[in-house]
C-alpha positions in Angstrom: 0.2 -0.5 -0.1 1.6 3.5 -0.8 2.5 5.8 2.1 1.2 9.1 3.0 1.4 12.0 0.4 4.5 14.5 0.6 1.9 17.3 1.4 0.8 15.4 4.7 4.1 14.8 5.5 5.4 18.2 5.4 2.3 19.4 7.4 3.1 16.8 10.2 7.0 17.9 10.4 5.5 21.8 10.9 3.5 20.7 13.6 6.1 19.1 15.3 8.5 21.9 15.0 6.1 24.3 16.7 5.4 22.0 19.7 9.0 21.7 20.4 9.5 25.6 20.5 6.8 25.7 23.0 8.4 23.1 25.2 11.5 24.5 25.0 10.0 27.8 26.2 8.1 26.4 29.1 11.2 24.5 30.1 13.1 28.0 30.2 10.5 29.9 32.2 10.8 26.5 34.6 14.5 27.2 35.2 14.3 30.5 36.3 15.9 31.0 39.9 13.2 32.6 41.6 12.5 31.5 45.0 10.3 32.9 48.4 12.2 33.3 52.2 11.0 33.2 55.6 13.0 34.8 58.6 13.5 33.1 60.7 12.9 29.7 59.7 12.9 28.3 63.0 12.2 29.9 66.3 12.0 29.2 69.9 9.7 31.7 72.0 8.6 31.4 75.3 4.5 30.8 76.0 2.5 34.2 75.8 5.5 35.9 74.0 5.7 37.6 70.3 7.7 37.3 67.2 8.6 39.0 63.9 8.7 37.1 60.9 9.8 38.8 57.5 8.4 37.2 54.2 10.5 38.0 50.9 11.3 36.8 47.3 13.8 37.7 44.6 11.0 37.8 42.0 11.0 41.4 39.9 7.2 41.9 39.8 5.5 39.2 42.0 1.7 39.5 41.1 0.7 39.1 44.9 2.2 37.4 48.1 1.3 36.9 51.9 1.8 35.1 55.1 -0.6 32.3 56.5 -0.7 31.3 59.8 -3.3 30.5 62.9 -1.5 32.8 65.2 -2.6 36.6 66.3 -0.8 39.5 64.3 -0.5 43.1 65.8 1.1 44.8 62.9 2.1 44.4 59.2 4.5 46.3 57.1 4.8 45.8 53.4 7.3 46.5 50.1 7.5 45.3 46.6 9.2 42.1 47.1 9.0 41.7 51.2 6.4 42.1 54.0 7.0 41.6 57.9 4.4 40.7 60.7 4.2 40.9 64.5 2.7 37.6 65.9 1.7 38.2 69.4 0.5 35.9 72.7 1.9 32.9 70.9 0.6 29.8 72.8 0.6 27.0 70.5 2.8 24.1 71.6 4.0 24.2 67.9 3.1 26.0 64.4 4.4 26.3 60.7 3.5 29.7 59.1 4.1 29.6 55.4 5.4 32.6 53.2 4.3 32.8 49.5 4.3 35.0 46.5 2.9 34.5 42.9 5.2 34.9 40.0 5.1 34.3 36.4 2.3 32.0 37.0 4.0 30.1 39.9 3.5 29.9 43.3 6.7 30.1 45.5 6.8 29.0 49.2 8.6 29.0 52.3 7.8 27.2 55.5 8.8 27.9 58.8 8.5 26.4 62.6 7.9 28.3 65.8 8.0 26.2 69.2 6.8 27.8 72.6 8.3 27.0 76.0 7.0 27.8 79.5 8.7 29.3 82.4 10.2 26.5 84.8 7.4 26.3 87.4 9.3 24.4 90.5 13.0 24.1 91.2 14.0 20.2 90.3 13.5 17.2 92.7 16.9 16.2 94.0 16.6 12.4 95.5 20.2 11.6 97.5 21.4 9.7 100.6 22.4 11.5 103.4 25.5 9.4 104.1 28.0 8.1 101.6 30.7 5.8 102.6 34.1 6.5 100.9 34.6 3.8 98.2 31.1 3.0 97.8 28.6 4.0 95.2 25.0 5.3 95.7 22.4 6.3 93.0 21.3 10.1 93.0 18.5 11.3 90.7 17.2 14.5 89.5 14.0 14.9 88.2 11.9 18.0 86.7 8.3 18.5 85.1 6.8 21.1 82.9 9.5 21.8 80.5 8.8 22.5 76.9 10.6 21.3 74.7 12.1 19.1 77.7 14.8 17.7 75.3 16.7 21.1 74.9 16.9 21.4 78.5 20.5 21.3 79.9 21.1 19.6 83.1 24.2 20.0 85.4 24.6 17.2 88.5 27.8 17.5 90.8 28.8 16.3 94.3 30.9 18.8 95.1 33.9 19.6 92.8 33.1 16.3 91.1 30.7 16.5 88.3 28.8 13.3 87.2 27.7 12.2 84.1 23.9 11.2 84.4 21.6 9.4 82.4 18.9 11.4 81.2 15.4 9.9 80.3 12.7 12.3 78.7 9.1 11.6 78.9 6.7 14.1 77.6 7.5 17.6 79.4 9.4 15.8 82.1 12.9 14.4 82.6 14.9 12.1 85.0 18.5 12.5 85.4 20.1 9.3 87.3 24.1 8.9 88.2 26.1 7.0 90.7 27.9 8.8 93.2 31.1 7.5 94.5 33.2 9.7 97.0 37.0 9.3 97.9 38.8 9.5 101.2 39.9 13.3 100.4 36.3 14.0 100.3 35.3 13.1 103.8 33.1 15.4 105.6 29.9 17.6 104.6 29.6 17.6 100.9 26.9 19.2 98.7 25.3 17.6 96.0 23.9 20.0 93.1 21.3 19.7 90.3 20.8 22.5 87.9 18.5 22.7 85.1 18.7 25.3 82.1 16.1 26.1 79.3 16.0 29.4 77.3 17.9 31.5 79.4 16.1 30.4 82.4 17.7 28.2 85.2 16.6 26.1 88.4 18.8 24.5 91.1 18.4 22.3 94.1 21.2 21.3 96.6 21.4 18.4 99.0 23.7 18.3 102.0 26.0 14.7 101.7 28.0 13.5 104.7 30.8 11.4 103.3 32.4 8.9 106.2 35.0 6.3 106.5 34.2 3.0 108.8 36.6 -0.1 107.7 35.5 -3.5 108.4 36.2 -4.9 112.0 39.1 -7.7 112.4 38.4 -10.9 114.2 41.4 -13.3 115.0 42.6 -16.2 116.6 45.8 -17.0 117.9 45.5 -20.7 117.0 42.6 -21.3 114.4 43.7 -25.2 114.6 44.4 -25.7 118.3 45.4 -29.0 119.6 43.1 -30.6 122.6 43.9 -28.6 126.0 45.8 -25.8 123.9 45.3 -22.2 125.3 43.4 -20.0 122.5 43.1 -15.8 122.6 40.6 -14.6 120.7 40.7 -10.7 119.8 38.4 -7.9 117.9 39.5 -4.7 117.0 37.9 -2.0 114.7 38.9 1.5 113.4 40.1 4.5 115.8 36.2 5.8 116.5 34.2 2.7 116.4 33.2 0.6 119.6 33.9 -3.1 119.2 32.0 -5.9 120.9 32.9 -9.6 121.2 30.3 -12.4 121.7 28.1 -9.6 123.7 31.4 -8.0 125.7 32.0 -4.7 124.8 35.4 -2.7 124.6 36.2 -0.5 127.5 36.3 2.7 125.2 36.0 3.4 121.3 39.2 2.6 119.6 40.5 -0.2 122.0 40.5 -4.1 120.8 38.2 -6.6 123.0 39.7 -10.0 123.9 39.0 -13.6 125.8 40.8 -16.7 126.5 39.9 -20.6 126.7 41.6 -23.8 127.1 40.5 -25.9 123.8 38.2 -29.3 124.3 36.3 -31.1 122.1 33.2 -29.5 122.7 34.9 -25.9 121.7 35.2 -27.7 118.2 33.5 -25.4 115.4 32.8 -22.6 118.2 31.6 -19.5 116.7 32.8 -15.8 117.8 31.3 -12.8 116.8 33.0 -9.3 116.6 30.6 -6.4 116.1 31.6 -2.7 115.7 29.5 0.3 115.8 30.2 3.9 114.6 28.0 7.3 114.8 27.9 9.5 111.9 25.8 12.6 111.7 23.3 11.2 114.5 22.9 7.7 112.7 24.2 4.7 114.2 26.0 2.2 111.7 27.4 -1.1 112.5 29.5 -3.9 110.9 30.2 -7.2 112.2 32.6 -10.5 111.6 32.7 -14.1 112.6 35.4 -17.0 112.7 35.3 -20.4 113.6 37.7 -22.2 116.0 38.6 -26.1 115.0 40.0 -28.0 117.9 42.1 -31.2 116.8 41.3 -34.3 119.0 41.6 -38.8 118.6 38.5 -40.3 117.1 35.8 -41.8 119.1 33.8 -44.9 118.2 30.4 -44.5 120.2 27.6 -47.1 120.1 25.3 -44.3 118.7 27.2 -43.7 115.7 28.5 -47.2 115.3 26.7 -50.0 117.2 27.9 -53.2 118.3 25.4 -55.4 116.4 23.7 -54.7 113.2 20.4 -56.8 111.8 19.7 -55.9 108.2 16.7 -57.6 105.9 18.1 -58.7 102.7 16.6 -56.9 99.8 16.2 -53.2 99.2 19.3 -51.0 99.3 21.0 -49.7 102.7 23.4 -47.4 103.5 25.8 -48.8 106.1 27.1 -46.4 108.9 29.8 -46.7 111.2 30.7 -43.2 111.8 33.5 -42.0 114.3 34.1 -38.3 115.7 37.5 -36.7 115.8 39.2 -33.8 114.2 40.4 -33.9 111.5 37.5 -36.3 110.4 38.5 -39.7 110.9 38.5 -42.5 108.4 36.8 -45.7 109.1 37.3 -49.2 108.0 35.6 -52.2 108.4 36.6 -55.6 107.5 36.5 -59.6 108.6 39.1 -60.6 110.7 40.3 -63.1 108.3 40.8 -60.7 105.8 37.5 -61.6 104.0 34.7 -58.9 102.9 35.0 -55.4 103.4 32.0 -52.9 104.2 31.4 -50.0 101.9 30.4 -47.7 104.4 28.5 -44.5 103.8 27.8 -45.6 100.5 24.2 -47.1 99.5 24.2 -50.6 98.4 22.1 -53.7 98.6 22.2 -55.7 101.7 22.7 -59.7 100.5 23.2 -62.6 102.8 26.9 -63.0 102.1 27.7 -59.7 104.1 26.4 -61.6 107.6 29.5 -62.1 109.7 31.4 -60.4 112.5 33.9 -57.1 111.5 36.6 -54.9 113.2 36.3 -51.4 112.5 39.2 -48.8 112.8 38.8 -45.1 113.1 42.0 -43.1 112.4 43.6 -39.6 112.2 46.6 -37.8 112.7 45.7 -37.3 116.8 45.0 -41.3 117.2 43.1 -44.1 116.3 40.0 -46.1 117.9 39.0 -50.0 117.3 35.7 -51.6 117.6 34.0 -55.1 116.8 30.6 -55.2 115.6 28.4 -58.1 114.2 26.3 -58.1 111.1 23.4 -60.3 111.1 21.4 -61.0 107.4 17.7 -62.1 107.5 15.9 -62.9 104.5 12.7 -64.3 103.3 12.3 -67.3 102.0 13.3 -68.6 98.2 12.0 -71.3 96.0 14.6 -72.5 93.2 14.4 -74.8 90.5 16.4 -77.4 92.5 14.5 -77.7 95.4 11.0 -76.9 93.6 11.2 -77.3 90.0 8.7 -75.4 87.6 7.6 -78.5 85.9 6.8 -82.0 86.9 5.9 -85.0 84.6 3.8 -88.0 85.7 2.8 -91.0 84.0 -1.3 -92.1 84.1 -1.5 -95.4 86.4 1.8 -94.9 88.1 1.9 -93.3 91.9 3.8 -90.0 92.6 4.1 -87.2 95.1 4.4 -83.4 95.2 7.2 -81.9 97.5 9.0 -78.5 97.2 12.1 -77.5 99.6 12.8 -74.1 100.6 15.6 -71.8 101.4 15.5 -69.0 104.1 16.4 -67.6 107.5 14.7 -68.4 109.7 14.0 -71.8 108.0 10.8 -71.7 106.2 7.5 -74.0 106.3 6.4 -75.0 102.7 2.7 -76.1 101.4 1.4 -76.6 97.8 -2.5 -76.5 96.8 -4.0 -76.8 93.6 -5.4 -74.3 91.6 -8.6 -73.7 92.5 -9.0 -76.0 95.3 -8.4 -75.3 99.3 -6.7 -78.8 100.3 -3.0 -79.3 100.5 -1.6 -82.1 98.7 0.2 -84.4 100.9 1.3 -88.2 100.5 1.5 -90.4 97.5 -1.1 -89.9 94.8 -2.5 -92.6 92.2 -1.8 -90.6 89.0 -4.7 -89.7 86.6 -5.0 -87.5 83.8 -7.3 -85.5 86.0 -4.2 -84.7 88.3 -2.7 -82.5 85.6 -2.7 -79.0 86.6 -1.3 -76.0 88.1 0.1 -76.2 92.2 0.5 -73.1 94.1 3.3 -73.8 96.5 4.0 -71.5 99.2 7.1 -70.9 101.9 6.9 -68.5 104.7 9.1 -67.5 107.7 9.6 -64.6 109.9 11.0 -62.3 107.3 7.9 -62.9 104.7 6.9 -65.7 102.2 7.6 -66.9 98.4 5.4 -68.4 96.3 6.1 -70.5 93.0 3.9 -72.4 90.5 4.5 -75.7 89.5 2.9 -77.2 86.5 2.1 -80.8 86.7 1.8 -82.8 83.3 0.3 -86.2 83.2 1.3 -88.1 79.6 -0.7 -90.8 78.2 -1.4 -92.6 74.9 -3.1 -90.9 72.1 -6.7 -91.4 70.9 -9.1 -90.2 67.6 -12.4 -87.9 68.6 -14.7 -87.4 65.6 -15.2 -83.5 66.5 -11.5 -82.7 66.1 -10.5 -85.5 63.4 -13.9 -85.7 61.3 -14.6 -89.3 59.1 -15.7 -87.2 56.2 -14.0 -84.0 54.7 -14.4 -82.0 51.6 -11.6 -80.3 50.1 -12.3 -76.6 48.2 -9.7 -76.0 45.5 -8.2 -72.5 46.5 -9.8 -72.1 49.9 -6.0 -72.2 51.4 -7.5 -75.2 54.0 -6.0 -78.1 55.1 -7.3 -81.1 56.7 -7.2 -80.6 60.3 -6.9 -83.9 62.7 -6.2 -83.3 66.1 -5.4 -86.2 68.4 -5.6 -86.4 72.1 -2.5 -87.4 73.8 0.3 -86.6 76.1 3.0 -85.8 74.6 1.5 -84.5 71.3 1.0 -87.6 69.0 2.6 -87.2 65.4 -0.4 -87.6 62.8 0.3 -89.1 59.2 -2.5 -89.9 56.5 -1.9 -92.1 53.5 -4.3 -93.1 50.6 -5.7 -96.4 50.8 -6.8 -97.1 47.3 -8.1 -95.6 43.8 -6.7 -92.3 42.8 -5.4 -91.6 46.6 -3.5 -94.8 46.6 0.0 -94.0 48.3 -0.9 -90.3 48.4 0.3 -88.5 51.6 -2.7 -86.0 52.6 -1.1 -82.7 53.6 -2.4 -81.7 57.4 -3.0 -78.6 59.2 -0.7 -78.2 62.0 -1.9 -78.6 65.4 -0.2 -75.1 66.7 -1.4 -72.1 64.8 2.3 -70.4 64.7 3.7 -73.7 63.4 5.0 -73.2 59.6 2.2 -75.1 57.3 3.0 -77.6 54.4 2.2 -76.3 51.0 -1.3 -76.2 49.9 -1.9 -78.4 47.0 -3.3 -76.9 43.6 -5.2 -80.5 43.3 -6.3 -83.2 45.8 -7.3 -86.7 44.9 -10.5 -87.4 46.4 -10.6 -91.1 48.1 -10.4 -92.9 51.3 -7.2 -92.3 53.8 -5.8 -94.0 56.6 -4.8 -91.8 59.7 -2.2 -93.1 62.0 -1.4 -91.2 65.4 1.8 -92.1 67.6 3.5 -90.9 70.6 6.0 -92.5 72.9 3.5 -94.1 75.2 1.5 -95.8 72.0 -0.6 -95.7 68.8 -3.9 -95.6 66.8 -5.6 -95.6 63.5 -8.8 -93.8 61.8 -10.1 -94.2 58.5 -11.2 -90.8 56.6 -13.2 -90.2 53.2 -12.0 -87.2 51.4 -13.9 -85.3 48.3 -12.9 -82.4 46.2 -14.6 -79.0 44.7 -13.8 -75.7 43.6 -14.9 -72.2 43.6 -16.1 -70.3 40.5 -13.4 -69.5 38.3 -13.5 -67.1 35.3 -10.5 -66.4 32.9 -9.8 -64.7 29.3 -10.9 -68.0 27.8 -14.4 -68.6 29.0 -15.0 -64.7 29.6 -13.2 -62.3 27.1 -12.5 -59.0 28.8 -13.4 -57.4 25.4 -16.2 -57.9 23.2 -17.4 -56.4 20.0 -21.2 -55.9 18.8 -22.2 -54.4 15.6 -24.8 -51.7 15.5 -28.2 -53.2 14.1 -27.7 -56.5 14.8 -29.7 -58.8 16.7 -29.3 -58.4 20.5 -27.3 -61.2 22.4 -26.3 -61.8 26.0 -22.5 -61.5 26.6 -20.3 -64.6 26.0 -19.1 -65.8 29.5 -18.9 -68.7 31.6 -17.3 -70.4 34.6 -15.6 -73.2 35.8 -16.0 -74.7 39.2 -17.6 -77.6 41.1 -20.8 -77.0 41.8 -21.2 -76.1 38.3 -21.5 -71.8 38.8 -24.3 -69.6 37.9 -23.2 -66.5 35.4 -25.0 -63.0 35.5 -23.8 -60.0 33.6 -24.8 -56.3 34.5 -24.0 -53.1 32.9 -21.9 -50.7 35.2 -23.5 -47.3 36.1 -26.6 -46.6 34.0 -28.5 -50.1 33.1 -28.5 -51.2 29.5 -32.1 -50.9 28.0 -33.7 -54.1 26.7 -34.2 -53.8 22.9 -34.1 -56.0 19.8 -31.4 -54.7 18.1 -27.8 -53.6 19.0 -27.3 -49.9 19.6 -24.6 -47.9 20.0 -25.7 -47.0 23.2 -25.0 -50.6 24.5 -21.4 -49.8 24.5 -19.8 -49.5 28.1 -18.2 -51.5 30.8 -20.1 -54.5 32.0 -19.4 -56.7 35.4 -20.2 -60.5 35.2 -20.2 -62.5 38.6 -20.2 -66.3 39.0 -21.9 -67.8 42.1 -22.0 -71.2 43.7 -21.8 -72.6 47.0 -18.0 -71.8 47.6 -17.8 -68.1 46.5 -18.0 -66.0 43.5 -15.7 -64.7 40.8 -16.2 -61.3 39.1 -14.6 -60.0 35.8 -15.0 -56.8 34.0 -15.8 -56.8 30.2 -15.7 -54.1 28.1 -18.2 -54.0 25.2 -17.6 -52.0 22.0 -20.1 -51.2 19.4 -18.9 -50.6 15.8 -21.1 -48.7 13.3 -20.8 -47.2 10.0 -19.3 -44.0 8.9 -21.3 -40.8 8.7 -19.3 -37.3 7.3 -21.1 -35.0 10.1 -19.5 -32.3 9.3 -17.4 -30.6 6.3 -17.2 -26.9 6.7 -14.6 -24.1 5.0 -12.5 -21.5 6.5 -12.7 -19.0 6.0 -16.3 -18.7 5.5 -16.6 -15.4 3.9 -14.4 -15.4 0.8 -11.3 -16.1 -1.3 -9.6 -14.2 -4.0 -7.1 -15.3 -6.2 -3.7 -15.7 -4.6 -6.2 -16.3 -1.2 -6.0 -19.2 1.0 -8.6 -21.7 2.2 -9.2 -24.8 4.2 -11.8 -27.3 4.0 -12.5 -29.6 6.9 -14.1 -33.0 7.2 -15.4 -34.8 10.3 -16.8 -38.1 10.4 -18.3 -40.1 13.3 -17.5 -44.2 12.8 -16.2 -47.1 14.8 -14.0 -48.4 14.3 -12.3 -44.8 13.3 -12.9 -43.9 9.4 -10.5 -43.2 6.8 -11.0 -40.0 5.1 -10.3 -39.5 1.3 -11.1 -36.4 -1.0 -11.9 -36.1 -4.5 -10.9 -32.4 -5.7 -12.2 -30.5 -9.3 -10.3 -31.3 -12.4 -6.9 -29.4 -12.5 -6.7 -28.4 -8.9 -2.9 -28.4 -8.1 -0.8 -27.6 -5.2 -3.3 -29.2 -2.5 -2.3 -30.2 1.3 -3.8 -32.7 3.3 -3.3 -33.1 7.0 -1.7 -36.3 8.7 -5.1 -38.1 9.3 -6.5 -36.5 5.7 -9.0 -34.4 7.8 -8.3 -31.1 6.5 -7.3 -30.2 2.5 -5.6 -26.7 2.5 -4.7 -24.6 -0.4 -2.3 -22.0 -0.2 -2.5 -19.0 -3.6 -5.8 -20.2 -4.9 -6.3 -19.7 -8.7 -9.2 -20.5 -11.1 -8.9 -23.8 -11.0 -9.4 -24.4 -7.5 -12.8 -23.8 -8.0 -15.2 -26.4 -8.3 -16.8 -29.3 -6.2 -14.8 -30.9 -3.6 -15.9 -34.3 -2.1 -15.0 -36.1 1.3 -15.4 -39.7 1.8 -15.3 -41.9 5.0 -14.6 -45.4 4.8 -14.2 -48.1 7.6 -14.9 -51.6 7.6 -18.6 -51.4 7.6 -19.5 -49.0 4.9 -18.7 -45.3 3.1 -20.5 -42.1 3.2 -19.7 -39.2 1.3 -20.3 -35.5 1.5 -19.7 -32.5 -0.9 -19.0 -28.8 -1.0 -18.3 -26.3 -3.8 -15.5 -23.5 -4.1 -15.9 -20.9 -6.5 -13.2 -18.4 -7.1 -14.3 -14.7 -8.7 -14.3 -11.1 -8.3 -13.0 -7.5 -9.0 -10.3 -5.4 -6.6 -10.6 -1.9 -5.8 -7.2 0.1 -4.8 -7.8 3.3 -3.3 -4.8 5.8 -3.0 -5.3 8.7 -0.7 -3.1 11.9 -1.0 -1.9 14.0 1.6 -2.7 17.4 2.8 -0.8 20.2 4.3 -1.7 21.3 7.6 -4.4 20.3 10.1 -7.3 20.7 8.0 -5.5 18.3 5.2 -4.8 15.9 8.2 -8.5 15.9 8.9 -9.7 15.4 5.3 -7.6 12.4 5.4 -9.2 10.8 8.1 -12.5 11.1 6.6 -11.2 9.6 3.5 -9.6 7.0 5.1 -13.4 6.3 7.2 -15.0 6.1 3.9 -12.6 3.6 2.5 -13.1 1.3 5.1 -16.8 1.3 4.8 -17.1 1.1 1.2 -14.6 -1.8 0.9 -16.1 -4.2 4.1 -17.5 -6.1 1.3 -14.4 -7.1 -0.1 -12.5 -7.6 3.2 -14.8 -11.2 4.2 -18.2 -10.1 5.4 -19.9 -12.8 3.8 -22.9 -15.0 4.5 -22.0 -18.8 3.9 -24.6 -21.6 3.8 -23.9 -24.8 5.1 -23.5 -28.1 3.6 -26.6 -30.2 2.2 -28.3 -26.6 1.8 -28.7 -25.1 -1.8 -27.4 -21.3 -1.2 -24.5 -18.5 -1.7 -22.1 -16.1 -0.2 -24.1 -12.9 0.1 -22.4 -9.6 0.8 -23.7 -8.3 4.1 -23.5 -4.7 3.1 -25.4 -4.6 -0.2 -22.3 -4.9 -2.5 -22.4 -8.4 -4.8 -21.1 -10.6 -7.3 -22.7 -8.7 -10.0 -24.8 -9.5 -12.6 -24.4 -12.9 -14.9 -23.2 -14.8 -11.8 -22.7 -19.1 -12.4 -24.8 -21.6 -11.3 -24.3 -23.4 -8.0 -23.3 -27.2 -7.7 -25.9 -29.7 -7.5 -28.7 -27.3 -9.1 -28.3 -24.8 -6.7 -28.0 -21.0 -8.0 -26.6 -18.1 -6.9 -28.5 -15.0 -6.1 -28.0 -12.3 -9.1 -27.0 -8.7 -7.8 -27.8 -5.8 -10.0 -25.3 -3.5 -8.2 -22.4 -2.4 -10.9 -19.0 -3.2 -10.1 -16.5 -0.2 -8.9 -14.8 1.0 -11.7 -11.0 -0.1 -11.8 -11.2 -3.9 -11.5 -13.2 -7.2 -10.6 -14.8 -8.3 -7.4 -13.7 -11.7 -5.9 -15.9 -13.8 -3.8 -16.1 -16.9 -2.4 -19.1 -19.0 -2.6 -19.3 -22.2 -0.5 -22.5 -24.7 -1.3 -22.9 -28.3 -0.3 -24.9 -30.9 -1.4 
């Protein structure tokens, strides 16, 4: 398509030039360095006070200006580029006045900040101790309220000439300053603690008197801290020159002098405590400090009966702590061992008491001052015990013999033993004539002064084997696949071994697998087939044997597989309706019933494709069921369900079009096409469902046929493609200036409206109806149009074609 005319191009360039100059002019105005200023920008004023503000600009001729504020005004002075205004009775905590001027259609602004502060109403509150000891640190604080802004207040805190470094905490209009005051020896005496607060040229101050004093710790000494028994010991208590000391409640004669006492050390003085107390009066207050110490007296060991008894009696069992303690300083070590060099007692340790510890021990206590010796006897008593040697857990008797039940127990003192059968009250004594009813559990109990012990004794009575009908039936039916084996349990002790062997017919010499009598035992392999017939079962143990005849029959549950009931079956639509081909094996003979899954199958005389689906077949006999899923497919003849052209509106020489053919069939149909003679360069999709033409020419016009074929038949449909029509090329020239550009836009709208029919707005009638493609906006194919396929006729349009060429159209007609 040709581009815009040279005149239109020149007009657009002119428009861009004008816009560019305008933007440059605006940019130049925006870059002028005009400003507004407000002095002072930030001001701190006493609450209720006044202030002059000066608002100015460098704009040569400002249009107007002013000062915006909510504060009261007293007077205003103006110039060409400035104004000054007095603000009075300023009480708001914080305000932001705005200075503004209008210059070159722009507003210039400057914003300020005014804060107020109140006069300090009261002096600061100072908290400090009255007395301060040399070398010790004490916390002091200074607090004040009603300050604004409190963050700008200055705080000075000092002890005499020593300035402190406080930590300051702010909260609203209040602050708290805290510091640690530590006095030195040079500051001893009366001192002043000062707190001074300054804000906005105003200051407030508070002073407190503090007395700095020195008070050393008292000194308590022993002439012999570790004195041997009988040694004389001197105790001395002393403090500073002005302090009065007291030793164990006895004061010194005058302040500054020590207090003393003497004693002859004995065992009773060991760990004796002495207290030295010192008092000092400072500025009307009495202060006190004290010191204590302990005297150690060294003496030889003592073994008293209270701490180390001569005779011990302990019960055997729970853990105990054996103690034999001796007095003495240093603490003596105590060792207790048998005189013959045998066992040693673990004194002071938690441990079990056993009968092996019983006996006489020699205990020796030793320290550097001497030793003490003492003999002690340890007696261990324990409850009765029934072990496997004197009283076995299991006893076996033989039916028909004589036996007795007796148990021997060990214990100190010797226990008495009695045995009672479970569930009975009488004690078993003497010889018994054994029968199998004597088998069971007996409880034997041994008793002495320390307790009792009980034990269960299991008595087993053995006897020869015997069969019973309930546990080993004479007739048995084996079911194939059930996983069951013949159960033949035999009464006998010990448990007999059982073997069943076929005695004739197909079972001759065949070994019949038996279920194990113990559920946890390993079972023999389960046979796939079992020969029916008569079997002889023989039971044997060490006391004899016995036999029994068993008749065995064989049956099986239902079974279906691919050979008796195929999983995929095919019916033909229209054929006579029939049942599924399914049967089952089994004894007795199973019954087979099939039903459709989901929606039930509708009863009809002939097969329909709606009969396709999944069916469930169930075979049943007395031994169970077997199910099988069968998928039924219904095959049917092909039908060309859809034959359509794309684009549906039209084609011109050199254009592209596509024909799509969709068929319904099972098995899926093979698609084939018949094109008009001479139609070349035809493309087909991989499954032949789509025919496409690129670059249509006149030979591509005509009738196309789509055929769908499968094993059950063939079906065709046809569609007609026609290629014809003129082209109209319209060139729109450009014009200069904005009026020419508007005329070009109107011409382009007219062109789009007049050529809409030629760009594909057609009405295409579908296959199997006689019709034609008709332009929707009224422009048609011209007079003398061709006749459509299968007797169909295109509608004649008397409108003349635009001058300058042919009109192309595609008419799709199907039969």
